[in-house]
JSON list of C-alpha atoms in Angstrom, two decimals:
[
{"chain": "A", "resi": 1, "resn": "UNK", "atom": "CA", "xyz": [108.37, 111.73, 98.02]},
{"chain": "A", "resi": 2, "resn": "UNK", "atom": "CA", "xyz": [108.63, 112.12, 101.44]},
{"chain": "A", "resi": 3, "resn": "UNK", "atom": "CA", "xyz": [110.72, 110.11, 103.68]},
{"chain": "A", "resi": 4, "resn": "UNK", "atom": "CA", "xyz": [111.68, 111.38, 107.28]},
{"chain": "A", "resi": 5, "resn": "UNK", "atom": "CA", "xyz": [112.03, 108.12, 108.91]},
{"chain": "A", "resi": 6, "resn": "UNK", "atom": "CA", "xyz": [114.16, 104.47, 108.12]},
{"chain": "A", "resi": 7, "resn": "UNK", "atom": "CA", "xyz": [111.32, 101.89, 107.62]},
{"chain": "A", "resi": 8, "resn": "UNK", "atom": "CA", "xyz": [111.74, 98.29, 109.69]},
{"chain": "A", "resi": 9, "resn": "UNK", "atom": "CA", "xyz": [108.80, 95.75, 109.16]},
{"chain": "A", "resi": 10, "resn": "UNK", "atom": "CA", "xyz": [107.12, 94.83, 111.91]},
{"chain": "A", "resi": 11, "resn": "UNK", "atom": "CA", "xyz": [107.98, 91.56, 114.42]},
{"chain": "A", "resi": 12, "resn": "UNK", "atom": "CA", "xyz": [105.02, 89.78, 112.47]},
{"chain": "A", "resi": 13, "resn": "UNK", "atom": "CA", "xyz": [105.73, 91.55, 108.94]},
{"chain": "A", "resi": 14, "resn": "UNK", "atom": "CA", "xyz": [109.64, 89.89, 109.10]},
{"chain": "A", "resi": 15, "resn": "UNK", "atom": "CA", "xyz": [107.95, 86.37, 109.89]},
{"chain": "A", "resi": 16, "resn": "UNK", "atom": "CA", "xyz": [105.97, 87.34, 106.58]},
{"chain": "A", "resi": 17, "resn": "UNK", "atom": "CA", "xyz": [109.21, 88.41, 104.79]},
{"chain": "A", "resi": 18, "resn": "UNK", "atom": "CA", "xyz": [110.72, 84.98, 105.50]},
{"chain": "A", "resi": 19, "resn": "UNK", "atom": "CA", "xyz": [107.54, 83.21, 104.61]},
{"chain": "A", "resi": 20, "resn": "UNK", "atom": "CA", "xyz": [107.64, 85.17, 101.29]},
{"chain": "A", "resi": 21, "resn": "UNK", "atom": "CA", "xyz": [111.22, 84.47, 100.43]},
{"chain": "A", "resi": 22, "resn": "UNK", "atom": "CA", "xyz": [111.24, 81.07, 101.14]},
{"chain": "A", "resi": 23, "resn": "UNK", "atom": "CA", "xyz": [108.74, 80.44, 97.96]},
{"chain": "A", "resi": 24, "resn": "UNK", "atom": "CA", "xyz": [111.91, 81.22, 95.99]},
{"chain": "A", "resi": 25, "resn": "UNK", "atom": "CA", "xyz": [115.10, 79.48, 95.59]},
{"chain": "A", "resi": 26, "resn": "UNK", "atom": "CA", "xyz": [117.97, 81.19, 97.51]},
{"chain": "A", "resi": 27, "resn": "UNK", "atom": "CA", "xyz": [119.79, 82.14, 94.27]},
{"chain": "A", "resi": 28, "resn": "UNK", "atom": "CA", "xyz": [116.51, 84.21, 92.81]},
{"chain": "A", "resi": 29, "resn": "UNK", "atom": "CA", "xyz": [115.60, 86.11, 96.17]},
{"chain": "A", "resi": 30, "resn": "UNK", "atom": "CA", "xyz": [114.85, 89.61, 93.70]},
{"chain": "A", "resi": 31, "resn": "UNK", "atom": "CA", "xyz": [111.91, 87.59, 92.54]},
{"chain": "A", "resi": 32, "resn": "UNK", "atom": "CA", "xyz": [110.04, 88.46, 96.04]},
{"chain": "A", "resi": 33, "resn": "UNK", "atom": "CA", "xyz": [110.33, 91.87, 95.37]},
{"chain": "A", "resi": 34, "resn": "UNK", "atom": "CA", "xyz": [106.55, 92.68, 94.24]},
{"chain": "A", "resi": 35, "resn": "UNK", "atom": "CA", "xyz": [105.36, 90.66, 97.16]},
{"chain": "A", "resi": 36, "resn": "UNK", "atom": "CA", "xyz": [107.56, 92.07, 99.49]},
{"chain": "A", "resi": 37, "resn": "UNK", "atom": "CA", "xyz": [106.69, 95.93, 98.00]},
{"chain": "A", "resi": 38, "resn": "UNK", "atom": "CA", "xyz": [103.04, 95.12, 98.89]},
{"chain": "A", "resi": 39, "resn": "UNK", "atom": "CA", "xyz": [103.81, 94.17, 102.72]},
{"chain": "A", "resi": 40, "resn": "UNK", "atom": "CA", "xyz": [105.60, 97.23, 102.85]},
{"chain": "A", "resi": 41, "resn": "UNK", "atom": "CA", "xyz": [102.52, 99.14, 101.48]},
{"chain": "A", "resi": 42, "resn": "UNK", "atom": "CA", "xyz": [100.47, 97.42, 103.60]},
{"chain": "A", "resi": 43, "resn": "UNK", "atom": "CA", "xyz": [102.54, 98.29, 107.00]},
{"chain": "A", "resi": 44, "resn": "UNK", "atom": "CA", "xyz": [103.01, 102.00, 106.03]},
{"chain": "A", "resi": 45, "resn": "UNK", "atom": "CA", "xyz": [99.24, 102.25, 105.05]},
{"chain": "A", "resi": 46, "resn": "UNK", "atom": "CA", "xyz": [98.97, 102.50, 101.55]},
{"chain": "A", "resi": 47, "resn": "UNK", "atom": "CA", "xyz": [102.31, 103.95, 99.95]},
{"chain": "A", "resi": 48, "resn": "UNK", "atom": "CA", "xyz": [105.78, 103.74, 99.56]},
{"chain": "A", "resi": 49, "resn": "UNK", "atom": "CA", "xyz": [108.78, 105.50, 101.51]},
{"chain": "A", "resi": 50, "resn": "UNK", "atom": "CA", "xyz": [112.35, 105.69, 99.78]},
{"chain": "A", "resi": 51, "resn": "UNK", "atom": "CA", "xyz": [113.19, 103.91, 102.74]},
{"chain": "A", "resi": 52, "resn": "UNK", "atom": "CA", "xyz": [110.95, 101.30, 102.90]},
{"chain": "A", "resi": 53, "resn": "UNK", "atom": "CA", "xyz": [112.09, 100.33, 99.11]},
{"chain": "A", "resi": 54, "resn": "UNK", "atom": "CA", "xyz": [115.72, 101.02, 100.08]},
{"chain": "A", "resi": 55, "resn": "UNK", "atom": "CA", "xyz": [114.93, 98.11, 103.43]},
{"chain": "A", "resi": 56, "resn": "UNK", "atom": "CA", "xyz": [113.63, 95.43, 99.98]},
{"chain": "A", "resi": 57, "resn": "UNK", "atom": "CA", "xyz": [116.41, 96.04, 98.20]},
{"chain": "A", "resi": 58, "resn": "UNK", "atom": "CA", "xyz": [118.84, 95.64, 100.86]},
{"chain": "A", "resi": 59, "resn": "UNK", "atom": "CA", "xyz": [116.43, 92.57, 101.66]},
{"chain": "A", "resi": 60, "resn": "UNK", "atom": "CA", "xyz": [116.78, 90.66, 98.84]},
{"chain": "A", "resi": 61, "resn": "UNK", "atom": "CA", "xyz": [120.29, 91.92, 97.90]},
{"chain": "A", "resi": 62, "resn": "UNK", "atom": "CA", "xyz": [119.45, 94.36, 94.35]},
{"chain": "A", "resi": 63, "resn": "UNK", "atom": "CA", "xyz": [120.35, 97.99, 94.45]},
{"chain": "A", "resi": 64, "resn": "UNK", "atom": "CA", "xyz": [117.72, 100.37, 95.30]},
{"chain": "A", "resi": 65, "resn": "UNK", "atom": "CA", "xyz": [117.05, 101.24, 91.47]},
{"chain": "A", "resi": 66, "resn": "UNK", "atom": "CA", "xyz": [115.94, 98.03, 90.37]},
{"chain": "A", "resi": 67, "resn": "UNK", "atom": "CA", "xyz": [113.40, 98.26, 93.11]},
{"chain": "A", "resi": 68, "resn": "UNK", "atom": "CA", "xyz": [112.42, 101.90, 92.57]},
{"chain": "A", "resi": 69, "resn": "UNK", "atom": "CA", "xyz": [112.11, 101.10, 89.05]},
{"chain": "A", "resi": 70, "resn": "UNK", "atom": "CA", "xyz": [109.68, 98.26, 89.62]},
{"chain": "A", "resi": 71, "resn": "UNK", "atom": "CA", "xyz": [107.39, 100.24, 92.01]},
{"chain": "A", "resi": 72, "resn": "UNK", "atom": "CA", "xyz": [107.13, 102.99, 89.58]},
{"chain": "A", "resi": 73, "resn": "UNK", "atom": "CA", "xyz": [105.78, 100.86, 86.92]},
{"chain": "A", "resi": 74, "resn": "UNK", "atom": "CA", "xyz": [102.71, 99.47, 88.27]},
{"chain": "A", "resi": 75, "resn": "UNK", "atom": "CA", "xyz": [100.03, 101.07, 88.93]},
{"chain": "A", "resi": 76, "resn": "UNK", "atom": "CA", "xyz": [99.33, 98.71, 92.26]},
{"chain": "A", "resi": 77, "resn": "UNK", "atom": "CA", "xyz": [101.85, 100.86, 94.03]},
{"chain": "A", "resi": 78, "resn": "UNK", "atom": "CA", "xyz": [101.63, 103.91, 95.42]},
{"chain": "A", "resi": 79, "resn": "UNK", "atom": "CA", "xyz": [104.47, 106.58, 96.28]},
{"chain": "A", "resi": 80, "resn": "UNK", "atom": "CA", "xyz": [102.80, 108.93, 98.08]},
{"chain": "A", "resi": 81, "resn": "UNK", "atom": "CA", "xyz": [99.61, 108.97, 100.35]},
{"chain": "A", "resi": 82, "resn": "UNK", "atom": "CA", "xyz": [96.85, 108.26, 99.30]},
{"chain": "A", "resi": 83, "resn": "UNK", "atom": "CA", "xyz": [93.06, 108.75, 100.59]},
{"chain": "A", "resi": 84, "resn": "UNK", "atom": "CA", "xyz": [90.83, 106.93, 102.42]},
{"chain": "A", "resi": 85, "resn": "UNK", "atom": "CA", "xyz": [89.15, 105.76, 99.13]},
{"chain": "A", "resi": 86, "resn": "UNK", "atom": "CA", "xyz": [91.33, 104.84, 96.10]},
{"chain": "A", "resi": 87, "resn": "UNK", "atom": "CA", "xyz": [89.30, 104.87, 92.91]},
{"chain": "A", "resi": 88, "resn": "UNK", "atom": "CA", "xyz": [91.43, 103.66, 89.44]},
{"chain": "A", "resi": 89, "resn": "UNK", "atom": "CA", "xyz": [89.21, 103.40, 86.33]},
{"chain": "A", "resi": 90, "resn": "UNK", "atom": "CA", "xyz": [90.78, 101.43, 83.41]},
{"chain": "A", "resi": 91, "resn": "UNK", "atom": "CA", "xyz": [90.08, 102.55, 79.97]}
]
């Protein structure tokens, strides 16, 4: 994976991030994590930088593993570019 720059979400993405972590009570901020992966997706344009994982975690306060470990197990997420069309057939 390639990661040559430190991810920041955007001025409107961070309004999103607070919107997001407010659904959860203060003590269970990791819960946002899935939510908060797909914002980042969405910003970068598809995928997943070390760094933009490493900016959730620090986020909602979980090391960088536990989020690593979520984005690698579902499918939704992607850690490295992908094309313009993104075709997944379930069998």
């Amino acid at each position: 994976m390639v990661n040559n720059q430190d991810f920041n979400y955007s001025k409107d993405n961070l309004k999103e991030v607070a919107n997001i972590l407010n659904r959860y009570p203060k003590d269970q901020k990791a819960s946002a994590v899935m939510p908060l992966l797909d914002l980042a997706m969405r910003q970068l344009g598809g995928w997943l930088t070390i760094s933009s994982m490493k900016c959730v975690s620090e986020i909602i306060n979980v090391p960088y593993i536990r989020v690593y470990e979520v984005a690698t197990f579902y499918s939704m997420y992607n850690l490295e570019p992908i094309g313009k069309h993104f075709i997944q057939i379930c069998t």
